[in-house]
PDB file of C-alpha atoms in Angstrom:
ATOM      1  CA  UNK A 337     -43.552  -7.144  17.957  1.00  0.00           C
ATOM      2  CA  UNK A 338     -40.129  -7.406  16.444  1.00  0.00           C
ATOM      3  CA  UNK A 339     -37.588  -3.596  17.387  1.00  0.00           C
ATOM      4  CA  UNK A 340     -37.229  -2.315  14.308  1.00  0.00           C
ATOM      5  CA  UNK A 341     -33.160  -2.439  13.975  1.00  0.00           C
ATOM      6  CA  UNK A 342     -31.144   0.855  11.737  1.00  0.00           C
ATOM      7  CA  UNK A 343     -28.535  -0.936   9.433  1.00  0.00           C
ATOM      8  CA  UNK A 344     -27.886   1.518   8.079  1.00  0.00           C
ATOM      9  CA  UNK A 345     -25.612   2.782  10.727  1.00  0.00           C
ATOM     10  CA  UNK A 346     -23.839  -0.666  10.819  1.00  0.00           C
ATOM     11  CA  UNK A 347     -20.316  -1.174   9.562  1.00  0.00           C
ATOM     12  CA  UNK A 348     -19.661  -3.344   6.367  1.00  0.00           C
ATOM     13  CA  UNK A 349     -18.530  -5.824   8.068  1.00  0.00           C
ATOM     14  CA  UNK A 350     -21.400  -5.545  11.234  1.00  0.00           C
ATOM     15  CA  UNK A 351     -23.766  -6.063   7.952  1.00  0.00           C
ATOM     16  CA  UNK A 352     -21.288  -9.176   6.478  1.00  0.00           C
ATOM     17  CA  UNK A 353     -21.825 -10.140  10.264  1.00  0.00           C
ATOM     18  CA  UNK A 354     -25.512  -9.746  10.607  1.00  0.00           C
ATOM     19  CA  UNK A 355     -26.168 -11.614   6.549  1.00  0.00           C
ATOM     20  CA  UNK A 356     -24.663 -14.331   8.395  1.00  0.00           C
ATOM     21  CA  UNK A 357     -26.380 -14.777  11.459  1.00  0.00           C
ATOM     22  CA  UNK A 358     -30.020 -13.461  10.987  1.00  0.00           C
ATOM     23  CA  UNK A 359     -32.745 -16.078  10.617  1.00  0.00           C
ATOM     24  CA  UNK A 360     -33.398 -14.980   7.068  1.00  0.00           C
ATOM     25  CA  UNK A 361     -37.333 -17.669   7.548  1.00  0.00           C
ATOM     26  CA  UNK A 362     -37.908 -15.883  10.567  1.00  0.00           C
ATOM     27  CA  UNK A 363     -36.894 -12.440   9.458  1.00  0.00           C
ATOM     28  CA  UNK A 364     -36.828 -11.560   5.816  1.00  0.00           C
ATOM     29  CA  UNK A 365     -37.551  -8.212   5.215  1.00  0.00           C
ATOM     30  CA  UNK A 366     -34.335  -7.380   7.777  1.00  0.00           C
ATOM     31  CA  UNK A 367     -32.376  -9.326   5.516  1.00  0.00           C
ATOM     32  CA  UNK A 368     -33.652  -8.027   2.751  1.00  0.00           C
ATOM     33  CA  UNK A 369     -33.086  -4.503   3.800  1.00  0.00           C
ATOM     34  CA  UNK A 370     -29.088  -6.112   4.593  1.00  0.00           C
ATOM     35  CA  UNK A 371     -28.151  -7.380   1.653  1.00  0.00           C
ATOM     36  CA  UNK A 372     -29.382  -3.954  -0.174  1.00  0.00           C
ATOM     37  CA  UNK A 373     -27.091  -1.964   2.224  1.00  0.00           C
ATOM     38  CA  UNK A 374     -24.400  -4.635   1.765  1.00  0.00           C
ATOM     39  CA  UNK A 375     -25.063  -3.904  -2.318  1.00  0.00           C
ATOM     40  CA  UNK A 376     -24.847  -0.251  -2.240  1.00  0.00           C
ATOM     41  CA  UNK A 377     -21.733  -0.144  -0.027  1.00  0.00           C
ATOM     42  CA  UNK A 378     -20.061  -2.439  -2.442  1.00  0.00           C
ATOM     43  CA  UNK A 379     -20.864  -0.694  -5.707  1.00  0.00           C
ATOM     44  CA  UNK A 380     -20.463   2.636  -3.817  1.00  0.00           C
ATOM     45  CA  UNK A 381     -16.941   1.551  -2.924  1.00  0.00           C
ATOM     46  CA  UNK A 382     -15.666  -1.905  -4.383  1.00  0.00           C
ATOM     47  CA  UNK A 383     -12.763  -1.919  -1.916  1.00  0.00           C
ATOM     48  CA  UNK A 384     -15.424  -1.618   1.282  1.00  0.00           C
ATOM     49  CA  UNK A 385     -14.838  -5.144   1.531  1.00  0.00           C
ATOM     50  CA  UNK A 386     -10.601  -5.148   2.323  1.00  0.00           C
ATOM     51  CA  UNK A 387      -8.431  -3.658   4.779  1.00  0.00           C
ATOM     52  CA  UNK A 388      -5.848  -0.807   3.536  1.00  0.00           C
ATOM     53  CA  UNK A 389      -2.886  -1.561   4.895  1.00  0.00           C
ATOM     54  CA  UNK A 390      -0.623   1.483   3.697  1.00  0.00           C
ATOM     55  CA  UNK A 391      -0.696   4.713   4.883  1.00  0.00           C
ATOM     56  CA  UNK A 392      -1.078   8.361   2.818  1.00  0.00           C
ATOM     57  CA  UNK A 393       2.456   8.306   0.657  1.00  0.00           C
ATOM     58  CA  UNK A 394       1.678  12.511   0.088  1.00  0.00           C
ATOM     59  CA  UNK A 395       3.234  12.716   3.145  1.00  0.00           C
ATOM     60  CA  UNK A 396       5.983  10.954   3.182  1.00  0.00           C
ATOM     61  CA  UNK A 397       6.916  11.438  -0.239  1.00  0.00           C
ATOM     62  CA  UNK A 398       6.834  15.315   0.595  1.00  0.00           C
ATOM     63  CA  UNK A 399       9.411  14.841   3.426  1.00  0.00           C
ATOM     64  CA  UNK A 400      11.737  12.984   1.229  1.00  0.00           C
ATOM     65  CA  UNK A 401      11.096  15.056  -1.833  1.00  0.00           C
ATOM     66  CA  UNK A 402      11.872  17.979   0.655  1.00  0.00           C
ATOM     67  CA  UNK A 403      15.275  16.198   2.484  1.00  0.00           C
ATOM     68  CA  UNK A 404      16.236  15.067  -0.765  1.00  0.00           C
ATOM     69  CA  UNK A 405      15.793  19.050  -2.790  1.00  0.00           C
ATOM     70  CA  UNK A 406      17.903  20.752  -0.100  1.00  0.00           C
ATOM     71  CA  UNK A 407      20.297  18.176   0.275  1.00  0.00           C
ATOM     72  CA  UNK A 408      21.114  17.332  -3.064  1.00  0.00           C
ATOM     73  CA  UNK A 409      19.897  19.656  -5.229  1.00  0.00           C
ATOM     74  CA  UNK A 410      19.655  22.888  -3.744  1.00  0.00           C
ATOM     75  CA  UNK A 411      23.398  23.072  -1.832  1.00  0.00           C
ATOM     76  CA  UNK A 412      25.310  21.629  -4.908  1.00  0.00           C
ATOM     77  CA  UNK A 413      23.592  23.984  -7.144  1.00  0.00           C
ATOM     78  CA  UNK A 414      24.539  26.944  -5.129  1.00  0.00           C
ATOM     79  CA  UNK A 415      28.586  25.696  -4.892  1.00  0.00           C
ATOM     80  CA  UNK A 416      28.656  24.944  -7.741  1.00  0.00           C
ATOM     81  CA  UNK A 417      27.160  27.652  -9.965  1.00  0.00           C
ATOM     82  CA  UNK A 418      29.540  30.023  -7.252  1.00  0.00           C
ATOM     83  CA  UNK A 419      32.489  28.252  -8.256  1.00  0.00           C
ATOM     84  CA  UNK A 420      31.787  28.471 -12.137  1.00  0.00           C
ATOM     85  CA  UNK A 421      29.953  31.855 -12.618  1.00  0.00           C
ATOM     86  CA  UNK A 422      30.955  35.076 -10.955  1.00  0.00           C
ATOM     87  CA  UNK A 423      27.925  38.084  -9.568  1.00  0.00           C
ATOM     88  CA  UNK A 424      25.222  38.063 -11.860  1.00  0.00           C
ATOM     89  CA  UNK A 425      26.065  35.374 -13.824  1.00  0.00           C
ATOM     90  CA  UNK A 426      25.451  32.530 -10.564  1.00  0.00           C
ATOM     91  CA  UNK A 427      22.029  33.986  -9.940  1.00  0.00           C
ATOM     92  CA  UNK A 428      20.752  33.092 -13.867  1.00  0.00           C
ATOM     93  CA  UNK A 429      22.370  29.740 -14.312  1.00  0.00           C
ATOM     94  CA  UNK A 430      22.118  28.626 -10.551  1.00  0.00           C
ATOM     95  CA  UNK A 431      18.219  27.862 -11.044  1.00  0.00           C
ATOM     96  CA  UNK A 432      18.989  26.643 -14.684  1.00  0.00           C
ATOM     97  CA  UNK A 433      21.229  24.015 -13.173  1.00  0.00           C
ATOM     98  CA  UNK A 434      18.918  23.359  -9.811  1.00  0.00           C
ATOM     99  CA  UNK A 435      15.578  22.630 -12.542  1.00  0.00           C
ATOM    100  CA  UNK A 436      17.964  20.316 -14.491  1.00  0.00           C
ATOM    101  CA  UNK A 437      19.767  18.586 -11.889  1.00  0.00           C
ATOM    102  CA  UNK A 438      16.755  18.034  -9.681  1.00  0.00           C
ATOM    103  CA  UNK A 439      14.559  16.922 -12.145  1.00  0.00           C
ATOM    104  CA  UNK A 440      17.520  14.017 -12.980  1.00  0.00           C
ATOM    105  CA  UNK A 441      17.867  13.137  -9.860  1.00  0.00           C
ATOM    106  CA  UNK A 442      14.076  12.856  -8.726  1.00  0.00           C
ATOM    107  CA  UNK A 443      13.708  10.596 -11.580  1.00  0.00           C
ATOM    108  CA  UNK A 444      15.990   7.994 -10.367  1.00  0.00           C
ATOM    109  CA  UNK A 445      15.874   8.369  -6.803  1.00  0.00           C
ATOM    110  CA  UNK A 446      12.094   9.153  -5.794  1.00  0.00           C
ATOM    111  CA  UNK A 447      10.517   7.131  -3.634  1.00  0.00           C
ATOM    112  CA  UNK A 448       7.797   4.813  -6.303  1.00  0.00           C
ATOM    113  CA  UNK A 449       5.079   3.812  -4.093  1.00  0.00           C
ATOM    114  CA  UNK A 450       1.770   3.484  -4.637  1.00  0.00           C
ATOM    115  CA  UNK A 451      -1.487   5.028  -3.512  1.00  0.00           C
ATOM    116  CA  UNK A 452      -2.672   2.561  -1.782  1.00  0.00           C
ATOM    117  CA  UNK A 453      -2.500  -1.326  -0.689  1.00  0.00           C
ATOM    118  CA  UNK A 454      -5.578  -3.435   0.480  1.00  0.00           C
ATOM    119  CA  UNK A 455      -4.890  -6.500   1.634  1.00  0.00           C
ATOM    120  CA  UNK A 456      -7.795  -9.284  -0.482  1.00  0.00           C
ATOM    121  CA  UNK A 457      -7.440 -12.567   1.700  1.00  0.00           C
ATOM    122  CA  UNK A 458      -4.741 -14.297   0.119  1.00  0.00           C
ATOM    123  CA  UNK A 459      -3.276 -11.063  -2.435  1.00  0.00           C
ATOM    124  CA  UNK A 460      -2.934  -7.954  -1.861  1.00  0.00           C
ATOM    125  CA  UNK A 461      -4.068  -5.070  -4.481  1.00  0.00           C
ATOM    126  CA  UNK A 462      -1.745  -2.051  -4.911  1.00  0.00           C
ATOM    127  CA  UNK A 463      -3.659   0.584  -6.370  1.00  0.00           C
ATOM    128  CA  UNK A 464      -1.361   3.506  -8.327  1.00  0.00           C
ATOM    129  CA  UNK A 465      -2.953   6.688 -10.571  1.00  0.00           C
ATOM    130  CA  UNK A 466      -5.862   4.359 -10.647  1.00  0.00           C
ATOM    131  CA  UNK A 467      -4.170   1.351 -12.021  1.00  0.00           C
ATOM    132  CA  UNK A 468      -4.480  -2.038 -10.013  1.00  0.00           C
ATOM    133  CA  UNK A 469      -1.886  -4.675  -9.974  1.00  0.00           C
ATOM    134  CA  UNK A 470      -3.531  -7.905  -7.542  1.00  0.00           C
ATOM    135  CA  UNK A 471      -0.249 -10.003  -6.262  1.00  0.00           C
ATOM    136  CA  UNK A 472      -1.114 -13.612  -4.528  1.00  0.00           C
ATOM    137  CA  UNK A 473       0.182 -14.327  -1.436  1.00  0.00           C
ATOM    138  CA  UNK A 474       1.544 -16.893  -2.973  1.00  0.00           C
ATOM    139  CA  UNK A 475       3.557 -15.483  -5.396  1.00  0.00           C
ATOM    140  CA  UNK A 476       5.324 -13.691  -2.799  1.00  0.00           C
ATOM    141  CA  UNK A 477       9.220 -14.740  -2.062  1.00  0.00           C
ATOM    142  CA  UNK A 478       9.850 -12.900   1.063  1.00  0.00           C
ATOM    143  CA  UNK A 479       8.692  -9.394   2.949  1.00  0.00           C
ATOM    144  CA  UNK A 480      10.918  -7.251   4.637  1.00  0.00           C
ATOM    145  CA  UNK A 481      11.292  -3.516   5.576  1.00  0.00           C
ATOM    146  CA  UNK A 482      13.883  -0.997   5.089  1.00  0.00           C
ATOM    147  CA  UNK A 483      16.266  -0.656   7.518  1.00  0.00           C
ATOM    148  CA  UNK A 484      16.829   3.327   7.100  1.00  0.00           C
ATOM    149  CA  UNK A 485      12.788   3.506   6.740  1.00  0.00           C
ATOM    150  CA  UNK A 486      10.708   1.191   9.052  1.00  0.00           C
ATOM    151  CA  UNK A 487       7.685   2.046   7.879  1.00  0.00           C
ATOM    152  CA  UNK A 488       8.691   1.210   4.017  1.00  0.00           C
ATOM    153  CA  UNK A 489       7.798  -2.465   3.168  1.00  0.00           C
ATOM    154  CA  UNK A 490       9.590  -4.594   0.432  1.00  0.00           C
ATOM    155  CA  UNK A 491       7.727  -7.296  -1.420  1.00  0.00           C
ATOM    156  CA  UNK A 492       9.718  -9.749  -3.490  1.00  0.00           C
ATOM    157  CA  UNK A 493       7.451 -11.300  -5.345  1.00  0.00           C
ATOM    158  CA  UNK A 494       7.660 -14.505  -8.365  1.00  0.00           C
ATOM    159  CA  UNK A 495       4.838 -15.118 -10.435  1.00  0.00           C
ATOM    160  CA  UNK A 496       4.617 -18.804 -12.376  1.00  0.00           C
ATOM    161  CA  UNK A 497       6.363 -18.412 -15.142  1.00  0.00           C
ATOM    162  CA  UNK A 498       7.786 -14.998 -14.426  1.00  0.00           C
ATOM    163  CA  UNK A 499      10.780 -12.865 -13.178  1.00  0.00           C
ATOM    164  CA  UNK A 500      11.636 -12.147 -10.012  1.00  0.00           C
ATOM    165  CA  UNK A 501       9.988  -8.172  -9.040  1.00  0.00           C
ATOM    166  CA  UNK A 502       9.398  -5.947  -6.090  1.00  0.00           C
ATOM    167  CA  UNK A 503       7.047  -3.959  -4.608  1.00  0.00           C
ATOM    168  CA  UNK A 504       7.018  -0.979  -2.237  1.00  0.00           C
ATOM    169  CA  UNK A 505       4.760   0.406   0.471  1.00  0.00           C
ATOM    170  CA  UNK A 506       4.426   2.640   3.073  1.00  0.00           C
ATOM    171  CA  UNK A 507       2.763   0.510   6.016  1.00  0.00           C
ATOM    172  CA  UNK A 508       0.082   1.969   8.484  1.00  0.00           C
ATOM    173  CA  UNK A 509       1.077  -0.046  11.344  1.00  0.00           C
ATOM    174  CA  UNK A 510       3.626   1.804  13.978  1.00  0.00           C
ATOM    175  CA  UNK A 511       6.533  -0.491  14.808  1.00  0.00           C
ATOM    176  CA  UNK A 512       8.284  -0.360  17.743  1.00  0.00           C
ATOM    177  CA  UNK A 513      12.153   1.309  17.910  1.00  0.00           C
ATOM    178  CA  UNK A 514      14.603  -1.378  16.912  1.00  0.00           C
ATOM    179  CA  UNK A 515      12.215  -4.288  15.795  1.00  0.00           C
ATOM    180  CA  UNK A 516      10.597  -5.683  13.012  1.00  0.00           C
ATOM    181  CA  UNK A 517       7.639  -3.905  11.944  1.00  0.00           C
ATOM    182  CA  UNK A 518       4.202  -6.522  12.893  1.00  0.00           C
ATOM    183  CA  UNK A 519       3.085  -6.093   9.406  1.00  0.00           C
ATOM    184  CA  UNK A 520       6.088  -8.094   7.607  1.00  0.00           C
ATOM    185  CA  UNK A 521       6.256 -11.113  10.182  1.00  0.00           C
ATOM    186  CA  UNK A 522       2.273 -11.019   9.796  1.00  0.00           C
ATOM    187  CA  UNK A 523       2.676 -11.172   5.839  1.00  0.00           C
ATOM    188  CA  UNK A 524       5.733 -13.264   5.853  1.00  0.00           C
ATOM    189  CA  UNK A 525       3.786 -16.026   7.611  1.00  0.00           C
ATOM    190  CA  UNK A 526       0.334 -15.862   5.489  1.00  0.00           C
ATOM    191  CA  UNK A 527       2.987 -15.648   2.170  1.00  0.00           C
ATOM    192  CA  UNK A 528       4.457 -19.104   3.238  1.00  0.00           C
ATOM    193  CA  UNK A 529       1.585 -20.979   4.723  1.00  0.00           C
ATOM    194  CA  UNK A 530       0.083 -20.035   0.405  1.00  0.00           C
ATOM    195  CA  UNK A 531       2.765 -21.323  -0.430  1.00  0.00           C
ATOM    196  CA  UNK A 532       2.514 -24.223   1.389  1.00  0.00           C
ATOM    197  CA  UNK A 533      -0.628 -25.164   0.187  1.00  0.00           C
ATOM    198  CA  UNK A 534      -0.239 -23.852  -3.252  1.00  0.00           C
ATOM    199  CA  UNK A 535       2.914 -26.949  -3.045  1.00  0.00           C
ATOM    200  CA  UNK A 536       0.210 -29.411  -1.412  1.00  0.00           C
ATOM    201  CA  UNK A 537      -1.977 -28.979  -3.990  1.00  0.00           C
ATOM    202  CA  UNK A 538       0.133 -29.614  -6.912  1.00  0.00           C
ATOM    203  CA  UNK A 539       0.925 -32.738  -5.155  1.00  0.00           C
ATOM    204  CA  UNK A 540      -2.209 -33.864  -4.672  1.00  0.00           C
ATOM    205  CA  UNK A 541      -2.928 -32.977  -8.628  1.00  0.00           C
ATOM    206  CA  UNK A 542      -0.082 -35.412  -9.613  1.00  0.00           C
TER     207      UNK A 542
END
């Protein structure tokens, strides 16, 4: 008599795993009882299937928010509402100015990156206040991080037909002090082997 196996503590990919390699003749109630876990995973969560490859922007978007208020907003707005207004005067209009000023400033400066990457195969899907934007591997130009913030990817990427644009993220990966962070010569190389064969086959087309 066959052990009676619980899938239901398997991973999503242990069950992609097991779909593939069970004798489905041989054993089809198991696989029957895999490909319903595999369903409700996937309808549960339709990203189950891909990898997130950012980490949680609250974070770091609360440090800089933070560096950037005292720095910027909250020390000039002091001086300067001391040099203009005398006593009483500095303590109405120095929060007046600090509200305006900051708000300006966050505007144009913040850090715009979204919720959260998952990388698809060949594109990856940013995912921002619930809006998706899929970019190809292929479409991509060239990957790089920022050299005052390692963990902060840049994507330039080129659609057919389209403009040159960029995209942010904040990686999960932990480079190491003074090199390139994994994740960019990882995507660098998948973005021009697409590329590659995207060029192939339009050759082969002609």
């Amino acid at each position: 008599m066959a052990r009676k196996i619980d899938f239901s503590t398997y991973s999503l990919n242990d069950l992609y795993l097991s779909a593939q390699a069970i004798d489905r003749d041989k054993y089809p109630e198991r696989a029957k009882e895999i490909d319903r876990l595999i369903a409700e995973i996937e309808e549960s969560n339709p990203y189950a299937h891909m990898k997130k490859i950012s980490s949680c922007t609250y974070h770091n978007n609360a440090i800089y928010i933070m560096i950037m208020f005292v720095f910027f907003v909250l020390i000039p707005a002091v001086f300067t509402s001391g040099f203009l207004f005398n006593g009483s005067m500095s303590l109405i209009f120095a929060p007046i100015f600090t509200i305006v000023y900051g708000f300006t400033l966050f505007k144009f400066c913040r850090l715009d990156v979204p919720d959260t990457v998952y990388d698809d195969g060949d594109a990856l899907l940013f995912i921002n206040n619930n809006k998706q934007r899929r970019v190809e591997l292929k479409e991509i130009v060239k990957v790089r991080h920022e050299m005052w913030h390692r963990y902060l990817i840049r994507l330039e990427v080129r659609a057919e037909g389209a403009s040159k644009t960029e995209c942010l993220f904040m990686s999960d990966t932990n480079p190491k002090l003074f090199s390139v962070n994994p994740l960019v010569c990882e995507l660098n190389k998948r973005a021009n082997a697409a590329r590659r064969a995207k060029q192939s086959e339009c050759k082969r087309q002609r």
